[in-house]
Amino acid sequence: MVVALLLVIIFLGITAFLFYLEKRIRVSETKLKKLEEEKNRDKES
Amino acid sequence: MKSIQHKWWKIAGVIILVYVIAGGFLFDVPAFPVIQQSIRNVYFHVGMWFGMIFILLISLGYSIRFLLYRVPEDDMRALSAVRTGLLFGTLGLLTGMIWAKFTWGAFWVNDPKLNGAAVGMLVYLAYMVLRGSVDEEDKRGRLAAVYNIFAFVLFFVFIMIIPRMAAASIHPGTDGNPALSVGDLAPEMRKVFFPAMAGWFIMAWWLYSLLYRSTRIDHKISELKNN
């Protein structure tokens, strides 16, 4: 029972970290998209 | 709401694996001789190993696609899948070693299946070394894709064919797939084993997608710097 509970807590911690990582990746993707759009606009003008 | 729509399968995977951990440790299992309670490891060891094979198959598919269409994203997908596969393979080996210690008395025994698995992992580690040794992007992608096809075939030979040809392997599953052959798995264990397979597959896919997205970001940043 204690081992199962401990493993569940560790596993939930890992998944929380993965959700956090995903959020950071999404933010980076949005920033990169904006940068690319700006760069394309500069090239066109 | 939109965020939940994107996340639902990951949340489902987490719930499934929480059930697997809880059920895996708390539900009743049959009292097999020698293996005893360590049979519970089947939900983790086999699940991780199958998750690895699933993600390596994805990698193989993207390598073939890269050779056909030469889209750099396919190469990045293949690389991310191999990285995920290596992580799952390492976890599979570690859980297997713990299991071996309790049933066979040593972390590693000289068995064709175990040695085959270790060599198979080394074949995939060589894929990473090969990638690191080529600077030109397209050349690296083509070489890695060809090697990846070769690596999957070799891996299959090392873990499925050679152990079956060897006269004696103490690892289960020499006649079929471990835990999937008729009679391999007690019926009361199926309510945890099959969700475990689904849960580990979802986890492998999730990790792979995160790795792919971060690799693509790195690639785009270096592209922006160079242009």
GROMACS .gro file of C-alpha atoms in nm, chain B:
model
  227
   46MET     CA    1  -1.190   2.416  -2.295
   47LYS     CA    2  -0.963   2.400  -2.601
   48SER     CA    3  -0.672   2.308  -2.374
   49ILE     CA    4  -0.870   2.015  -2.232
   50GLN     CA    5  -0.948   1.898  -2.588
   51HIS     CA    6  -0.573   1.878  -2.660
   52LYS     CA    7  -0.493   1.720  -2.327
   53TRP     CA    8  -0.768   1.459  -2.289
   54TRP     CA    9  -0.565   1.161  -2.414
   55LYS     CA   10  -0.271   1.255  -2.193
   56ILE     CA   11  -0.497   1.288  -1.889
   57ALA     CA   12  -0.653   0.952  -1.985
   58GLY     CA   13  -0.303   0.800  -2.005
   59VAL     CA   14  -0.212   0.938  -1.661
   60ILE     CA   15  -0.537   0.804  -1.508
   61ILE     CA   16  -0.480   0.463  -1.669
   62LEU     CA   17  -0.124   0.441  -1.536
   63VAL     CA   18  -0.228   0.553  -1.186
   64TYR     CA   19  -0.482   0.267  -1.198
   65VAL     CA   20  -0.208   0.032  -1.321
   66ILE     CA   21   0.032   0.128  -1.040
   67ALA     CA   22  -0.240   0.099  -0.775
   68GLY     CA   23  -0.395  -0.219  -0.922
   69GLY     CA   24  -0.055  -0.365  -1.000
   70PHE     CA   25   0.052  -0.347  -0.638
   71LEU     CA   26  -0.281  -0.404  -0.462
   72PHE     CA   27  -0.490  -0.648  -0.668
   73ASP     CA   28  -0.456  -1.020  -0.608
   74VAL     CA   29  -0.218  -1.218  -0.826
   75PRO     CA   30  -0.187  -1.597  -0.854
   76ALA     CA   31   0.080  -1.758  -0.639
   77PHE     CA   32   0.327  -1.887  -0.898
   78PRO     CA   33   0.628  -2.088  -0.775
   79VAL     CA   34   0.964  -1.902  -0.780
   80ILE     CA   35   0.819  -1.581  -0.928
   81GLN     CA   36   0.577  -1.527  -0.635
   82GLN     CA   37   0.468  -1.162  -0.592
   83SER     CA   38   0.731  -1.038  -0.839
   84ILE     CA   39   0.485  -1.132  -1.118
   85ARG     CA   40   0.341  -0.782  -1.060
   86ASN     CA   41   0.642  -0.646  -1.248
   87VAL     CA   42   0.486  -0.778  -1.570
   88TYR     CA   43   0.266  -0.463  -1.580
   89PHE     CA   44   0.575  -0.242  -1.585
   90HIS     CA   45   0.859  -0.439  -1.746
   91VAL     CA   46   0.656  -0.580  -2.038
   92GLY     CA   47   0.456  -0.257  -2.076
   93MET     CA   48   0.771  -0.044  -2.108
   94TRP     CA   49   0.931  -0.290  -2.347
   95PHE     CA   50   0.622  -0.303  -2.572
   96GLY     CA   51   0.603   0.078  -2.552
   97MET     CA   52   0.961   0.087  -2.679
   98ILE     CA   53   0.886  -0.148  -2.970
   99PHE     CA   54   0.579   0.061  -3.060
  100ILE     CA   55   0.778   0.385  -3.067
  101LEU     CA   56   1.068   0.225  -3.257
  102LEU     CA   57   0.816   0.114  -3.519
  103ILE     CA   58   0.702   0.477  -3.546
  104SER     CA   59   1.067   0.577  -3.590
  105LEU     CA   60   1.111   0.316  -3.864
  106GLY     CA   61   0.803   0.453  -4.045
  107TYR     CA   62   0.935   0.811  -4.037
  108SER     CA   63   1.280   0.702  -4.156
  109ILE     CA   64   1.123   0.531  -4.457
  110ARG     CA   65   0.911   0.844  -4.516
  111PHE     CA   66   1.221   1.063  -4.498
  112LEU     CA   67   1.397   0.855  -4.762
  113LEU     CA   68   1.089   0.883  -4.987
  114TYR     CA   69   1.005   1.254  -4.949
  115ARG     CA   70   1.316   1.416  -4.788
  116VAL     CA   71   1.115   1.630  -4.546
  117PRO     CA   72   1.350   1.732  -4.256
  118GLU     CA   73   1.062   1.704  -4.005
  119ASP     CA   74   1.041   1.329  -4.074
  120ASP     CA   75   1.407   1.289  -3.976
  121MET     CA   76   1.342   1.486  -3.656
  122ARG     CA   77   1.042   1.266  -3.581
  123ALA     CA   78   1.251   0.950  -3.636
  124LEU     CA   79   1.526   1.085  -3.406
  125SER     CA   80   1.277   1.181  -3.132
  126ALA     CA   81   1.116   0.837  -3.153
  127VAL     CA   82   1.455   0.663  -3.117
  128ARG     CA   83   1.536   0.881  -2.814
  129THR     CA   84   1.203   0.786  -2.656
  130GLY     CA   85   1.261   0.423  -2.747
  131LEU     CA   86   1.603   0.429  -2.579
  132LEU     CA   87   1.450   0.575  -2.263
  133PHE     CA   88   1.177   0.309  -2.255
  134GLY     CA   89   1.430   0.039  -2.338
  135THR     CA   90   1.654   0.147  -2.050
  136LEU     CA   91   1.356   0.147  -1.812
  137GLY     CA   92   1.256  -0.195  -1.946
  138LEU     CA   93   1.606  -0.330  -1.887
  139LEU     CA   94   1.620  -0.184  -1.535
  140THR     CA   95   1.282  -0.329  -1.434
  141GLY     CA   96   1.391  -0.659  -1.591
  142MET     CA   97   1.716  -0.657  -1.394
  143ILE     CA   98   1.531  -0.602  -1.066
  144TRP     CA   99   1.295  -0.885  -1.159
  145ALA     CA  100   1.589  -1.110  -1.249
  146LYS     CA  101   1.755  -1.045  -0.912
  147PHE     CA  102   1.445  -1.168  -0.728
  148THR     CA  103   1.372  -1.472  -0.947
  149TRP     CA  104   1.707  -1.585  -1.090
  150GLY     CA  105   1.931  -1.453  -0.812
  151ALA     CA  106   2.137  -1.208  -1.020
  152PHE     CA  107   2.076  -0.878  -1.194
  153TRP     CA  108   2.208  -1.021  -1.521
  154VAL     CA  109   2.228  -1.384  -1.630
  155ASN     CA  110   2.393  -1.516  -1.944
  156ASP     CA  111   2.072  -1.569  -2.140
  157PRO     CA  112   2.023  -1.525  -2.517
  158LYS     CA  113   1.713  -1.308  -2.470
  159LEU     CA  114   1.880  -1.073  -2.220
  160ASN     CA  115   2.203  -1.048  -2.419
  161GLY     CA  116   2.001  -0.994  -2.738
  162ALA     CA  117   1.809  -0.710  -2.573
  163ALA     CA  118   2.132  -0.545  -2.456
  164VAL     CA  119   2.294  -0.575  -2.800
  165GLY     CA  120   1.973  -0.442  -2.959
  166MET     CA  121   1.992  -0.134  -2.738
  167LEU     CA  122   2.357  -0.086  -2.834
  168VAL     CA  123   2.256  -0.095  -3.201
  169TYR     CA  124   2.023   0.199  -3.135
  170LEU     CA  125   2.288   0.382  -2.931
  171ALA     CA  126   2.510   0.353  -3.238
  172TYR     CA  127   2.234   0.535  -3.431
  173MET     CA  128   2.284   0.835  -3.201
  174VAL     CA  129   2.664   0.816  -3.243
  175LEU     CA  130   2.625   0.798  -3.621
  176ARG     CA  131   2.404   1.109  -3.621
  177GLY     CA  132   2.657   1.298  -3.414
  178SER     CA  133   2.939   1.217  -3.656
  179VAL     CA  134   2.785   1.381  -3.966
  180ASP     CA  135   2.756   1.761  -3.989
  181GLU     CA  136   2.570   1.806  -4.316
  182GLU     CA  137   2.196   1.794  -4.243
  183ASP     CA  138   2.061   1.613  -4.549
  184LYS     CA  139   2.346   1.363  -4.556
  185ARG     CA  140   2.299   1.297  -4.183
  186GLY     CA  141   1.927   1.244  -4.234
  187ARG     CA  142   1.977   0.997  -4.520
  188LEU     CA  143   2.250   0.801  -4.343
  189ALA     CA  144   2.051   0.791  -4.019
  190ALA     CA  145   1.734   0.681  -4.200
  191VAL     CA  146   1.909   0.396  -4.378
  192TYR     CA  147   2.081   0.290  -4.055
  193ASN     CA  148   1.752   0.310  -3.866
  194ILE     CA  149   1.589   0.059  -4.103
  195PHE     CA  150   1.892  -0.167  -4.060
  196ALA     CA  151   1.880  -0.116  -3.681
  197PHE     CA  152   1.515  -0.217  -3.652
  198VAL     CA  153   1.574  -0.537  -3.851
  199LEU     CA  154   1.881  -0.618  -3.637
  200PHE     CA  155   1.691  -0.540  -3.317
  201PHE     CA  156   1.411  -0.774  -3.425
  202VAL     CA  157   1.666  -1.047  -3.500
  203PHE     CA  158   1.838  -1.000  -3.161
  204ILE     CA  159   1.525  -1.004  -2.946
  205MET     CA  160   1.286  -1.228  -3.141
  206ILE     CA  161   1.476  -1.467  -3.368
  207ILE     CA  162   1.811  -1.552  -3.204
  208PRO     CA  163   1.658  -1.628  -2.859
  209ARG     CA  164   1.414  -1.866  -3.030
  210MET     CA  165   1.697  -2.041  -3.213
  211ALA     CA  166   1.903  -2.078  -2.896
  212ALA     CA  167   1.857  -2.409  -2.720
  213ALA     CA  168   1.772  -2.275  -2.376
  214SER     CA  169   1.644  -1.941  -2.257
  215ILE     CA  170   1.503  -1.899  -1.909
  216HIS     CA  171   1.326  -1.580  -2.012
  217PRO     CA  172   0.954  -1.642  -2.080
  218GLY     CA  173   0.805  -1.592  -2.425
  219THR     CA  174   1.035  -1.811  -2.631
  220ASP     CA  175   0.734  -1.974  -2.797
  221GLY     CA  176   0.538  -1.654  -2.855
  222ASN     CA  177   0.521  -1.303  -2.717
  223PRO     CA  178   0.582  -1.277  -2.342
  224ALA     CA  179   0.254  -1.233  -2.151
  225LEU     CA  180   0.044  -1.238  -2.470
  226SER     CA  181   0.055  -1.608  -2.559
  227VAL     CA  182  -0.239  -1.822  -2.447
  228GLY     CA  183  -0.167  -1.948  -2.095
  229ASP     CA  184   0.107  -1.689  -2.028
  230LEU     CA  185  -0.114  -1.454  -1.830
  231ALA     CA  186  -0.361  -1.548  -1.555
  232PRO     CA  187  -0.713  -1.418  -1.638
  233GLU     CA  188  -0.734  -1.207  -1.319
  234MET     CA  189  -0.422  -1.017  -1.426
  235ARG     CA  190  -0.570  -0.906  -1.758
  236LYS     CA  191  -0.773  -0.624  -1.601
  237VAL     CA  192  -0.444  -0.452  -1.517
  238PHE     CA  193  -0.219  -0.584  -1.794
  239PHE     CA  194  -0.418  -0.456  -2.094
  240PRO     CA  195  -0.473  -0.106  -1.950
  241ALA     CA  196  -0.098  -0.107  -1.869
  242MET     CA  197  -0.019  -0.165  -2.236
  243ALA     CA  198  -0.248   0.125  -2.337
  244GLY     CA  199  -0.104   0.351  -2.066
  245TRP     CA  200   0.260   0.288  -2.158
  246PHE     CA  201   0.185   0.335  -2.529
  247ILE     CA  202   0.018   0.672  -2.454
  248MET     CA  203   0.312   0.773  -2.233
  249ALA     CA  204   0.560   0.677  -2.506
  250TRP     CA  205   0.366   0.879  -2.765
  251TRP     CA  206   0.345   1.180  -2.533
  252LEU     CA  207   0.719   1.179  -2.458
  253TYR     CA  208   0.796   1.135  -2.826
  254SER     CA  209   0.576   1.432  -2.924
  255LEU     CA  210   0.742   1.654  -2.660
  256LEU     CA  211   1.089   1.555  -2.778
  257TYR     CA  212   0.992   1.612  -3.141
  258ARG     CA  213   0.852   1.958  -3.070
  259SER     CA  214   1.161   2.065  -2.876
  260THR     CA  215   1.390   1.928  -3.151
  261ARG     CA  216   1.190   2.124  -3.410
  262ILE     CA  217   1.223   2.443  -3.202
  263ASP     CA  218   1.604   2.394  -3.181
  264HIS     CA  219   1.616   2.339  -3.556
  265LYS     CA  220   1.411   2.650  -3.630
  266ILE     CA  221   1.623   2.864  -3.397
  267SER     CA  222   1.944   2.754  -3.571
  268GLU     CA  223   1.775   2.820  -3.908
  269LEU     CA  224   1.675   3.171  -3.800
  270LYS     CA  225   2.029   3.239  -3.675
  271ASN     CA  226   2.186   3.122  -4.001
  272ASN     CA  227   1.953   3.320  -4.230
   0.00000   0.00000   0.00000
